[in-house]
PDB file of C-alpha atoms in Angstrom:
ATOM      1  CA  MET D 512     -11.495  31.057 -41.352  1.00  0.00           C
ATOM      2  CA  ASN D 513     -13.313  30.308 -38.705  1.00  0.00           C
ATOM      3  CA  MET D 514     -14.638  26.924 -40.525  1.00  0.00           C
ATOM      4  CA  SER D 515     -10.439  25.799 -40.783  1.00  0.00           C
ATOM      5  CA  THR D 516     -10.101  26.289 -37.836  1.00  0.00           C
ATOM      6  CA  ASN D 517     -12.777  24.488 -36.092  1.00  0.00           C
ATOM      7  CA  LYS D 518     -11.800  21.495 -38.733  1.00  0.00           C
ATOM      8  CA  LEU D 519      -8.414  21.593 -37.616  1.00  0.00           C
ATOM      9  CA  ASN D 520      -9.892  21.650 -33.546  1.00  0.00           C
ATOM     10  CA  ARG D 521     -11.439  18.893 -34.369  1.00  0.00           C
ATOM     11  CA  PHE D 522      -8.738  17.228 -35.860  1.00  0.00           C
ATOM     12  CA  ASN D 523      -6.180  17.823 -33.626  1.00  0.00           C
ATOM     13  CA  ASN D 524      -8.298  16.732 -30.734  1.00  0.00           C
ATOM     14  CA  ARG D 525      -9.158  13.779 -33.149  1.00  0.00           C
ATOM     15  CA  VAL D 526      -5.294  12.679 -32.528  1.00  0.00           C
ATOM     16  CA  PHE D 527      -5.137  13.432 -28.927  1.00  0.00           C
ATOM     17  CA  THR D 528      -7.720  10.782 -28.440  1.00  0.00           C
ATOM     18  CA  VAL D 529      -6.079   8.158 -30.135  1.00  0.00           C
ATOM     19  CA  PHE D 530      -3.036   8.864 -28.680  1.00  0.00           C
ATOM     20  CA  VAL D 531      -4.947   9.063 -25.458  1.00  0.00           C
ATOM     21  CA  TRP D 532      -5.857   5.352 -26.223  1.00  0.00           C
ATOM     22  CA  LEU D 533      -2.666   3.790 -27.612  1.00  0.00           C
ATOM     23  CA  ILE D 534      -1.271   4.864 -24.488  1.00  0.00           C
ATOM     24  CA  SER D 535      -3.569   3.759 -22.274  1.00  0.00           C
ATOM     25  CA  SER D 536      -3.843   0.200 -23.973  1.00  0.00           C
ATOM     26  CA  VAL D 537      -0.060   0.165 -24.361  1.00  0.00           C
ATOM     27  CA  VAL D 538       0.535   0.474 -20.571  1.00  0.00           C
ATOM     28  CA  VAL D 539      -2.131  -1.853 -19.901  1.00  0.00           C
ATOM     29  CA  LEU D 540      -1.122  -4.476 -21.880  1.00  0.00           C
ATOM     30  CA  PHE D 541       2.217  -3.871 -20.440  1.00  0.00           C
ATOM     31  CA  ILE D 542       0.684  -4.826 -16.692  1.00  0.00           C
ATOM     32  CA  GLY D 543      -1.821  -7.962 -17.934  1.00  0.00           C
ATOM     33  CA  ALA D 544       0.895  -9.205 -19.372  1.00  0.00           C
ATOM     34  CA  LEU D 545       3.515  -8.794 -16.555  1.00  0.00           C
ATOM     35  CA  LEU D 546       0.848 -10.256 -14.321  1.00  0.00           C
ATOM     36  CA  PHE D 547      -0.190 -12.962 -16.947  1.00  0.00           C
ATOM     37  CA  ILE D 548       3.967 -14.001 -16.768  1.00  0.00           C
ATOM     38  CA  ILE D 549       4.548 -14.047 -12.964  1.00  0.00           C
ATOM     39  CA  LEU D 550       1.560 -16.025 -12.455  1.00  0.00           C
ATOM     40  CA  GLU D 551       1.333 -18.589 -15.246  1.00  0.00           C
ATOM     41  CA  LYS D 552       4.464 -19.368 -13.925  1.00  0.00           C
ATOM     42  CA  GLY D 553       3.662 -19.981 -10.177  1.00  0.00           C
ATOM     43  CA  MET D 554       0.303 -20.532 -10.521  1.00  0.00           C
ATOM     44  CA  PRO D 555      -0.067 -23.914 -11.776  1.00  0.00           C
ATOM     45  CA  SER D 556       2.294 -25.249  -9.146  1.00  0.00           C
ATOM     46  CA  LEU D 557       0.879 -24.267  -5.668  1.00  0.00           C
ATOM     47  CA  THR D 558       0.066 -26.537  -3.287  1.00  0.00           C
ATOM     48  CA  TRP D 559      -1.224 -25.724   0.581  1.00  0.00           C
ATOM     49  CA  ASP D 560       1.589 -27.249   1.285  1.00  0.00           C
ATOM     50  CA  PHE D 561       3.661 -24.461  -0.017  1.00  0.00           C
ATOM     51  CA  ILE D 562       1.748 -22.347   1.478  1.00  0.00           C
ATOM     52  CA  ILE D 563       1.554 -22.948   4.845  1.00  0.00           C
ATOM     53  CA  GLY D 564       4.879 -25.747   5.228  1.00  0.00           C
ATOM     54  CA  LEU D 565       8.235 -24.939   6.732  1.00  0.00           C
ATOM     55  CA  PRO D 566      11.219 -23.548   4.590  1.00  0.00           C
ATOM     56  CA  SER D 567      14.209 -25.175   3.633  1.00  0.00           C
ATOM     57  CA  GLU D 568      17.354 -24.683   3.999  1.00  0.00           C
ATOM     58  CA  ILE D 569      19.100 -27.679   1.616  1.00  0.00           C
ATOM     59  CA  GLU D 570      16.136 -29.887   0.565  1.00  0.00           C
ATOM     60  CA  GLU D 571      13.606 -29.783  -1.403  1.00  0.00           C
ATOM     61  CA  GLY D 572       9.978 -29.099  -1.153  1.00  0.00           C
ATOM     62  CA  GLY D 573       9.936 -26.070   1.190  1.00  0.00           C
ATOM     63  CA  GLY D 574       7.452 -24.127   2.064  1.00  0.00           C
ATOM     64  CA  ILE D 575       6.283 -20.174   2.199  1.00  0.00           C
ATOM     65  CA  GLY D 576       4.139 -20.470   6.256  1.00  0.00           C
ATOM     66  CA  PRO D 577       5.922 -18.501   8.245  1.00  0.00           C
ATOM     67  CA  ALA D 578       7.190 -15.910   6.154  1.00  0.00           C
ATOM     68  CA  LEU D 579       3.923 -15.513   4.519  1.00  0.00           C
ATOM     69  CA  PHE D 580       2.020 -15.200   8.238  1.00  0.00           C
ATOM     70  CA  ASN D 581       4.647 -12.564   9.303  1.00  0.00           C
ATOM     71  CA  SER D 582       3.841 -10.586   5.912  1.00  0.00           C
ATOM     72  CA  PHE D 583       0.045 -10.391   7.166  1.00  0.00           C
ATOM     73  CA  TYR D 584       0.804  -9.993  10.728  1.00  0.00           C
ATOM     74  CA  MET D 585       3.591  -7.153  10.326  1.00  0.00           C
ATOM     75  CA  LEU D 586       0.569  -5.597   7.758  1.00  0.00           C
ATOM     76  CA  PHE D 587      -1.998  -5.969  10.122  1.00  0.00           C
ATOM     77  CA  ILE D 588       0.011  -4.232  13.006  1.00  0.00           C
ATOM     78  CA  SER D 589       1.355  -1.379  10.701  1.00  0.00           C
ATOM     79  CA  LEU D 590      -1.673  -0.920   9.177  1.00  0.00           C
ATOM     80  CA  LEU D 591      -3.436  -0.900  12.827  1.00  0.00           C
ATOM     81  CA  ILE D 592      -0.936   2.444  14.031  1.00  0.00           C
ATOM     82  CA  SER D 593      -0.306   4.531  10.312  1.00  0.00           C
ATOM     83  CA  VAL D 594      -3.768   4.381   9.315  1.00  0.00           C
ATOM     84  CA  PRO D 595      -5.583   5.966  12.433  1.00  0.00           C
ATOM     85  CA  LEU D 596      -2.233   8.907  12.957  1.00  0.00           C
ATOM     86  CA  GLY D 597      -2.421   8.986   9.026  1.00  0.00           C
ATOM     87  CA  MET D 598      -5.961  10.250   8.954  1.00  0.00           C
ATOM     88  CA  THR D 599      -6.252  12.115  11.908  1.00  0.00           C
ATOM     89  CA  ALA D 600      -2.701  14.426  10.829  1.00  0.00           C
ATOM     90  CA  GLY D 601      -4.178  14.740   7.451  1.00  0.00           C
ATOM     91  CA  ILE D 602      -8.081  15.343   8.762  1.00  0.00           C
ATOM     92  CA  TYR D 603      -6.095  17.779  10.955  1.00  0.00           C
ATOM     93  CA  LEU D 604      -4.250  19.515   8.210  1.00  0.00           C
ATOM     94  CA  ALA D 605      -7.134  20.063   5.886  1.00  0.00           C
ATOM     95  CA  GLU D 606      -9.504  20.989   8.433  1.00  0.00           C
ATOM     96  CA  PHE D 607      -7.704  22.613  11.740  1.00  0.00           C
ATOM     97  CA  ALA D 608      -3.748  23.853  10.892  1.00  0.00           C
ATOM     98  CA  PRO D 609      -3.814  27.317  10.173  1.00  0.00           C
ATOM     99  CA  ASN D 610      -3.130  28.792   6.487  1.00  0.00           C
ATOM    100  CA  ASN D 611       0.944  29.552   7.884  1.00  0.00           C
ATOM    101  CA  LYS D 612       4.752  29.462   6.796  1.00  0.00           C
ATOM    102  CA  LEU D 613       4.644  26.513   9.626  1.00  0.00           C
ATOM    103  CA  ILE D 614       2.012  24.623   8.270  1.00  0.00           C
ATOM    104  CA  GLY D 615       3.534  25.231   4.956  1.00  0.00           C
ATOM    105  CA  LEU D 616       6.516  23.635   6.150  1.00  0.00           C
ATOM    106  CA  VAL D 617       4.811  20.449   7.605  1.00  0.00           C
ATOM    107  CA  ARG D 618       3.491  19.721   3.891  1.00  0.00           C
ATOM    108  CA  ILE D 619       6.584  20.022   2.582  1.00  0.00           C
ATOM    109  CA  CYS D 620       8.351  17.583   5.091  1.00  0.00           C
ATOM    110  CA  VAL D 621       5.557  15.498   4.949  1.00  0.00           C
ATOM    111  CA  GLU D 622       5.651  14.815   0.750  1.00  0.00           C
ATOM    112  CA  GLY D 623       9.355  14.646   1.039  1.00  0.00           C
ATOM    113  CA  LEU D 624       8.891  11.878   3.380  1.00  0.00           C
ATOM    114  CA  ALA D 625       6.122  10.096   1.693  1.00  0.00           C
ATOM    115  CA  SER D 626       9.078  10.340  -1.586  1.00  0.00           C
ATOM    116  CA  VAL D 627      12.590   9.161   0.914  1.00  0.00           C
ATOM    117  CA  PRO D 628      13.840   5.606  -0.052  1.00  0.00           C
ATOM    118  CA  SER D 629      12.165   3.068   1.755  1.00  0.00           C
ATOM    119  CA  ILE D 630      15.960   2.116   2.615  1.00  0.00           C
ATOM    120  CA  ILE D 631      15.746   5.339   5.256  1.00  0.00           C
ATOM    121  CA  PHE D 632      12.826   4.385   6.966  1.00  0.00           C
ATOM    122  CA  GLY D 633      14.815   0.419   7.400  1.00  0.00           C
ATOM    123  CA  LEU D 634      17.868   2.556   8.881  1.00  0.00           C
ATOM    124  CA  PHE D 635      15.429   4.710  10.677  1.00  0.00           C
ATOM    125  CA  GLY D 636      13.845   1.051  12.201  1.00  0.00           C
ATOM    126  CA  ILE D 637      17.689   0.159  13.056  1.00  0.00           C
ATOM    127  CA  ALA D 638      18.693   3.590  15.018  1.00  0.00           C
ATOM    128  CA  ILE D 639      15.311   2.902  17.489  1.00  0.00           C
ATOM    129  CA  PHE D 640      14.570  -0.938  17.577  1.00  0.00           C
ATOM    130  CA  VAL D 641      18.617  -1.946  17.325  1.00  0.00           C
ATOM    131  CA  GLU D 642      20.630   0.261  18.540  1.00  0.00           C
ATOM    132  CA  MET D 643      18.517   2.190  20.795  1.00  0.00           C
ATOM    133  CA  PHE D 644      15.614   0.063  22.695  1.00  0.00           C
ATOM    134  CA  GLN D 645      18.401  -3.221  21.812  1.00  0.00           C
ATOM    135  CA  ILE D 646      15.594  -5.235  21.084  1.00  0.00           C
ATOM    136  CA  GLY D 647      18.026  -6.877  17.734  1.00  0.00           C
ATOM    137  CA  LEU D 648      15.478  -7.560  14.802  1.00  0.00           C
ATOM    138  CA  THR D 649      12.242  -8.490  15.277  1.00  0.00           C
ATOM    139  CA  ILE D 650       8.431  -8.194  13.858  1.00  0.00           C
ATOM    140  CA  ILE D 651       7.200  -5.670  16.139  1.00  0.00           C
ATOM    141  CA  GLY D 652      10.276  -3.533  14.823  1.00  0.00           C
ATOM    142  CA  GLY D 653       9.499  -4.206  11.569  1.00  0.00           C
ATOM    143  CA  ALA D 654       5.794  -3.555  11.726  1.00  0.00           C
ATOM    144  CA  VAL D 655       6.373  -0.306  13.632  1.00  0.00           C
ATOM    145  CA  SER D 656       9.538   0.904  10.770  1.00  0.00           C
ATOM    146  CA  LEU D 657       6.577  -0.146   8.106  1.00  0.00           C
ATOM    147  CA  ALA D 658       4.091   2.200   9.624  1.00  0.00           C
ATOM    148  CA  PHE D 659       6.962   5.127  10.132  1.00  0.00           C
ATOM    149  CA  LEU D 660       7.342   4.591   6.286  1.00  0.00           C
ATOM    150  CA  ASN D 661       3.429   4.509   5.347  1.00  0.00           C
ATOM    151  CA  LEU D 662       2.152   7.399   7.464  1.00  0.00           C
ATOM    152  CA  PRO D 663       3.238  10.105   4.920  1.00  0.00           C
ATOM    153  CA  VAL D 664       1.168   8.855   2.260  1.00  0.00           C
ATOM    154  CA  MET D 665      -1.860   8.032   4.100  1.00  0.00           C
ATOM    155  CA  THR D 666      -1.534  11.513   5.810  1.00  0.00           C
ATOM    156  CA  ARG D 667      -1.240  13.395   2.259  1.00  0.00           C
ATOM    157  CA  VAL D 668      -3.861  11.229   1.169  1.00  0.00           C
ATOM    158  CA  THR D 669      -6.637  12.090   3.636  1.00  0.00           C
ATOM    159  CA  GLU D 670      -5.638  15.659   3.107  1.00  0.00           C
ATOM    160  CA  GLU D 671      -6.159  15.733  -0.035  1.00  0.00           C
ATOM    161  CA  ALA D 672      -9.880  13.834   0.019  1.00  0.00           C
ATOM    162  CA  ILE D 673     -11.303  16.027   3.116  1.00  0.00           C
ATOM    163  CA  ARG D 674      -9.875  18.980   1.394  1.00  0.00           C
ATOM    164  CA  GLY D 675     -12.104  17.387  -2.297  1.00  0.00           C
ATOM    165  CA  VAL D 676     -15.446  17.653  -0.574  1.00  0.00           C
ATOM    166  CA  PRO D 677     -17.190  20.482  -1.379  1.00  0.00           C
ATOM    167  CA  LYS D 678     -17.455  23.259   0.518  1.00  0.00           C
ATOM    168  CA  GLU D 679     -20.708  23.847   0.053  1.00  0.00           C
ATOM    169  CA  MET D 680     -21.634  20.464   2.106  1.00  0.00           C
ATOM    170  CA  LYS D 681     -20.070  21.146   4.746  1.00  0.00           C
ATOM    171  CA  HIS D 682     -21.481  25.154   5.131  1.00  0.00           C
ATOM    172  CA  ALA D 683     -24.599  23.395   4.680  1.00  0.00           C
ATOM    173  CA  SER D 684     -23.300  20.980   7.701  1.00  0.00           C
ATOM    174  CA  PHE D 685     -23.012  24.041  10.068  1.00  0.00           C
ATOM    175  CA  ALA D 686     -25.604  25.683   9.150  1.00  0.00           C
ATOM    176  CA  LEU D 687     -28.233  22.782  10.272  1.00  0.00           C
ATOM    177  CA  GLY D 688     -26.802  23.334  13.582  1.00  0.00           C
ATOM    178  CA  ALA D 689     -23.631  20.548  13.566  1.00  0.00           C
ATOM    179  CA  THR D 690     -20.275  20.790  14.843  1.00  0.00           C
ATOM    180  CA  HIS D 691     -17.283  20.844  13.494  1.00  0.00           C
ATOM    181  CA  LEU D 692     -16.598  17.369  15.141  1.00  0.00           C
ATOM    182  CA  GLN D 693     -19.952  16.245  13.794  1.00  0.00           C
ATOM    183  CA  THR D 694     -19.745  17.900  10.169  1.00  0.00           C
ATOM    184  CA  ILE D 695     -16.040  15.652  10.075  1.00  0.00           C
ATOM    185  CA  ARG D 696     -17.627  12.075  11.456  1.00  0.00           C
ATOM    186  CA  ARG D 697     -21.049  12.796   9.221  1.00  0.00           C
ATOM    187  CA  VAL D 698     -20.063  14.286   6.256  1.00  0.00           C
ATOM    188  CA  LEU D 699     -16.919  15.054   5.477  1.00  0.00           C
ATOM    189  CA  ILE D 700     -15.169  11.884   6.102  1.00  0.00           C
ATOM    190  CA  PRO D 701     -18.326   9.480   3.861  1.00  0.00           C
ATOM    191  CA  VAL D 702     -17.883  11.888   1.007  1.00  0.00           C
ATOM    192  CA  ALA D 703     -14.153  11.471   0.823  1.00  0.00           C
ATOM    193  CA  ILE D 704     -14.108   7.982   1.880  1.00  0.00           C
ATOM    194  CA  ASN D 705     -13.430   6.670  -1.729  1.00  0.00           C
ATOM    195  CA  GLY D 706     -10.305   8.890  -1.184  1.00  0.00           C
ATOM    196  CA  ILE D 707      -9.081   7.562   2.255  1.00  0.00           C
ATOM    197  CA  ILE D 708      -9.739   3.945   1.373  1.00  0.00           C
ATOM    198  CA  THR D 709      -8.001   4.025  -2.199  1.00  0.00           C
ATOM    199  CA  GLY D 710      -5.113   5.416   0.580  1.00  0.00           C
ATOM    200  CA  ILE D 711      -5.278   2.524   2.514  1.00  0.00           C
ATOM    201  CA  SER D 712      -4.984  -0.068  -0.152  1.00  0.00           C
ATOM    202  CA  LEU D 713      -2.258   1.684  -1.286  1.00  0.00           C
ATOM    203  CA  VAL D 714      -0.470   1.814   1.698  1.00  0.00           C
ATOM    204  CA  ALA D 715      -1.830  -2.197   2.147  1.00  0.00           C
ATOM    205  CA  GLY D 716      -0.191  -3.323  -0.860  1.00  0.00           C
ATOM    206  CA  ARG D 717       2.938  -1.027  -0.751  1.00  0.00           C
ATOM    207  CA  ALA D 718       3.301  -2.992   2.761  1.00  0.00           C
ATOM    208  CA  PHE D 719       2.521  -6.408   1.898  1.00  0.00           C
ATOM    209  CA  GLY D 720       5.895  -6.088  -0.472  1.00  0.00           C
ATOM    210  CA  GLU D 721       7.786  -4.082   1.022  1.00  0.00           C
ATOM    211  CA  SER D 722      11.357  -5.835   1.539  1.00  0.00           C
ATOM    212  CA  ALA D 723      14.085  -3.606   2.377  1.00  0.00           C
ATOM    213  CA  VAL D 724      12.725  -2.325   4.845  1.00  0.00           C
ATOM    214  CA  ILE D 725      11.888  -5.329   6.192  1.00  0.00           C
ATOM    215  CA  ILE D 726      15.428  -7.139   6.477  1.00  0.00           C
ATOM    216  CA  LEU D 727      17.194  -3.629   8.063  1.00  0.00           C
ATOM    217  CA  THR D 728      14.492  -4.276  11.214  1.00  0.00           C
ATOM    218  CA  ALA D 729      13.044  -7.623  11.309  1.00  0.00           C
ATOM    219  CA  GLY D 730      15.297  -9.751   9.468  1.00  0.00           C
ATOM    220  CA  VAL D 731      15.417 -12.432   6.476  1.00  0.00           C
ATOM    221  CA  THR D 732      14.754 -15.463   9.342  1.00  0.00           C
ATOM    222  CA  THR D 733      11.555 -16.916  11.023  1.00  0.00           C
ATOM    223  CA  SER D 734      11.199 -18.010  14.750  1.00  0.00           C
ATOM    224  CA  GLY D 735      11.042 -21.832  12.399  1.00  0.00           C
ATOM    225  CA  GLU D 736       7.319 -21.797  13.727  1.00  0.00           C
ATOM    226  CA  MET D 737       3.465 -21.807  12.431  1.00  0.00           C
ATOM    227  CA  TRP D 738       1.102 -19.261  13.643  1.00  0.00           C
ATOM    228  CA  ASP D 739       3.823 -17.735  15.568  1.00  0.00           C
ATOM    229  CA  PHE D 740       2.635 -14.537  17.456  1.00  0.00           C
ATOM    230  CA  ASN D 741       5.213 -13.095  19.737  1.00  0.00           C
ATOM    231  CA  LEU D 742       6.378  -9.818  18.528  1.00  0.00           C
ATOM    232  CA  LEU D 743      10.057 -10.621  19.355  1.00  0.00           C
ATOM    233  CA  SER D 744      10.074 -12.909  16.957  1.00  0.00           C
ATOM    234  CA  PRO D 745      12.371 -12.516  13.948  1.00  0.00           C
ATOM    235  CA  GLY D 746       9.931 -11.614  11.280  1.00  0.00           C
ATOM    236  CA  GLU D 747      10.974 -12.475   7.209  1.00  0.00           C
ATOM    237  CA  THR D 748       8.245 -11.666   5.375  1.00  0.00           C
ATOM    238  CA  LEU D 749       7.213 -12.855   1.889  1.00  0.00           C
ATOM    239  CA  ALA D 750       8.670 -10.699  -0.243  1.00  0.00           C
ATOM    240  CA  VAL D 751      12.503 -10.763   1.876  1.00  0.00           C
ATOM    241  CA  HIS D 752      11.815 -14.595   1.286  1.00  0.00           C
ATOM    242  CA  LEU D 753      11.651 -13.998  -2.407  1.00  0.00           C
ATOM    243  CA  TRP D 754      15.059 -11.614  -2.100  1.00  0.00           C
ATOM    244  CA  TYR D 755      16.465 -14.821   0.011  1.00  0.00           C
ATOM    245  CA  VAL D 756      15.493 -17.255  -2.518  1.00  0.00           C
ATOM    246  CA  GLN D 757      16.503 -15.664  -5.461  1.00  0.00           C
ATOM    247  CA  SER D 758      19.906 -15.037  -4.212  1.00  0.00           C
ATOM    248  CA  GLU D 759      21.207 -16.602  -1.495  1.00  0.00           C
ATOM    249  CA  ALA D 760      19.329 -19.798  -0.771  1.00  0.00           C
ATOM    250  CA  ILE D 761      21.114 -23.391  -2.409  1.00  0.00           C
ATOM    251  CA  VAL D 762      18.177 -25.383  -1.923  1.00  0.00           C
ATOM    252  CA  PRO D 763      18.450 -27.192  -5.458  1.00  0.00           C
ATOM    253  CA  ASP D 764      14.825 -25.537  -6.062  1.00  0.00           C
ATOM    254  CA  ALA D 765      14.907 -22.485  -5.651  1.00  0.00           C
ATOM    255  CA  VAL D 766      14.222 -21.465  -8.654  1.00  0.00           C
ATOM    256  CA  GLU D 767      10.523 -23.481  -8.322  1.00  0.00           C
ATOM    257  CA  ILE D 768      10.585 -22.095  -5.034  1.00  0.00           C
ATOM    258  CA  SER D 769      10.832 -18.173  -6.288  1.00  0.00           C
ATOM    259  CA  ASP D 770       8.445 -18.158  -8.941  1.00  0.00           C
ATOM    260  CA  LYS D 771       6.107 -19.446  -6.532  1.00  0.00           C
ATOM    261  CA  THR D 772       6.146 -17.729  -4.124  1.00  0.00           C
ATOM    262  CA  ALA D 773       6.320 -14.500  -6.501  1.00  0.00           C
ATOM    263  CA  ALA D 774       2.742 -15.575  -7.685  1.00  0.00           C
ATOM    264  CA  VAL D 775       1.322 -15.806  -4.167  1.00  0.00           C
ATOM    265  CA  LEU D 776       2.999 -12.282  -3.250  1.00  0.00           C
ATOM    266  CA  LEU D 777       1.508 -10.951  -6.546  1.00  0.00           C
ATOM    267  CA  PHE D 778      -2.360 -13.187  -6.279  1.00  0.00           C
ATOM    268  CA  VAL D 779      -2.135 -11.543  -2.009  1.00  0.00           C
ATOM    269  CA  VAL D 780      -1.482  -7.736  -3.298  1.00  0.00           C
ATOM    270  CA  LEU D 781      -4.018  -7.904  -5.942  1.00  0.00           C
ATOM    271  CA  MET D 782      -6.554  -9.252  -3.200  1.00  0.00           C
ATOM    272  CA  ILE D 783      -6.252  -6.167  -1.138  1.00  0.00           C
ATOM    273  CA  ASN D 784      -6.513  -4.090  -3.745  1.00  0.00           C
ATOM    274  CA  PHE D 785      -9.990  -6.142  -4.624  1.00  0.00           C
ATOM    275  CA  MET D 786     -10.573  -6.210  -1.285  1.00  0.00           C
ATOM    276  CA  PHE D 787     -10.761  -2.298  -0.249  1.00  0.00           C
ATOM    277  CA  ARG D 788     -12.241  -1.586  -3.034  1.00  0.00           C
ATOM    278  CA  ILE D 789     -15.313  -4.266  -3.802  1.00  0.00           C
ATOM    279  CA  PRO D 790     -17.421  -2.307  -1.484  1.00  0.00           C
ATOM    280  CA  LEU D 791     -16.850   0.656  -3.064  1.00  0.00           C
ATOM    281  CA  TRP D 792     -18.198  -0.157  -6.151  1.00  0.00           C
ATOM    282  CA  ILE D 793     -20.949  -1.571  -4.807  1.00  0.00           C
ATOM    283  CA  LYS D 794     -21.333   1.076  -2.999  1.00  0.00           C
ATOM    284  CA  ASP D 795     -21.139   3.388  -6.030  1.00  0.00           C
ATOM    285  CA  ARG D 796     -23.767   1.198  -7.990  1.00  0.00           C
ATOM    286  CA  ARG D 797     -26.177   1.846  -5.677  1.00  0.00           C
ATOM    287  CA  ARG D 798     -26.287   5.666  -5.957  1.00  0.00           C
TER     288      ARG D 798
END
């Protein structure tokens, strides 16, 4: 009886292992094919003039320079706002918040905001920057709205990463005479840094490729100047430019522009993820 049960368990284990490998292989192949199709269409025809050139409404050969610059500019500002605030809120919820119904409600609200469609944050940005402050569609409006969009995700990721640190390490730090602040700075954050940086890479990639929030708060045009640091300028980004070229543009080479824009967008998002993860891989290999 026991032998037959063991054989059945081993058989089920092998079937489950094959099933998991099969599903994983299909997902990896799908993602690889998707990346190859997008990059294969746009990458071979990319030129430096296209990457830093000004867009054209009528003539062929327009570039994506201002849109690409606005994408990085707004990404930097949004991370400058969302990362410190999200980490602070996550550390508070993990280490200082009392375990009561109010904090439980706060956690539910944060989780709910993390799953709210991005266009809702765009409407929120319109209410604040366009209607309340009456500054119109601007880079600062888009960047701050992106920060609001990513703040719940950053908060939850930080809280879970801090909670994932073994309690023995925290207790050992207290036993050695460290204060709570010293324990957070020198024990909890360094141990949880992999999860926190993973969260930063996720929100960075999301912010760089976001379009709905930008259309509503920063507009679908640029100032027409390269390296425009004015926060009150309109802030079309690369993702918005791709949407505009696909749906509204009348230039003859719209399809070629959209293929190259999609390739640049995807390439940059991949680079952002690698940029954050490579130091973690190096750190793990040195252990």
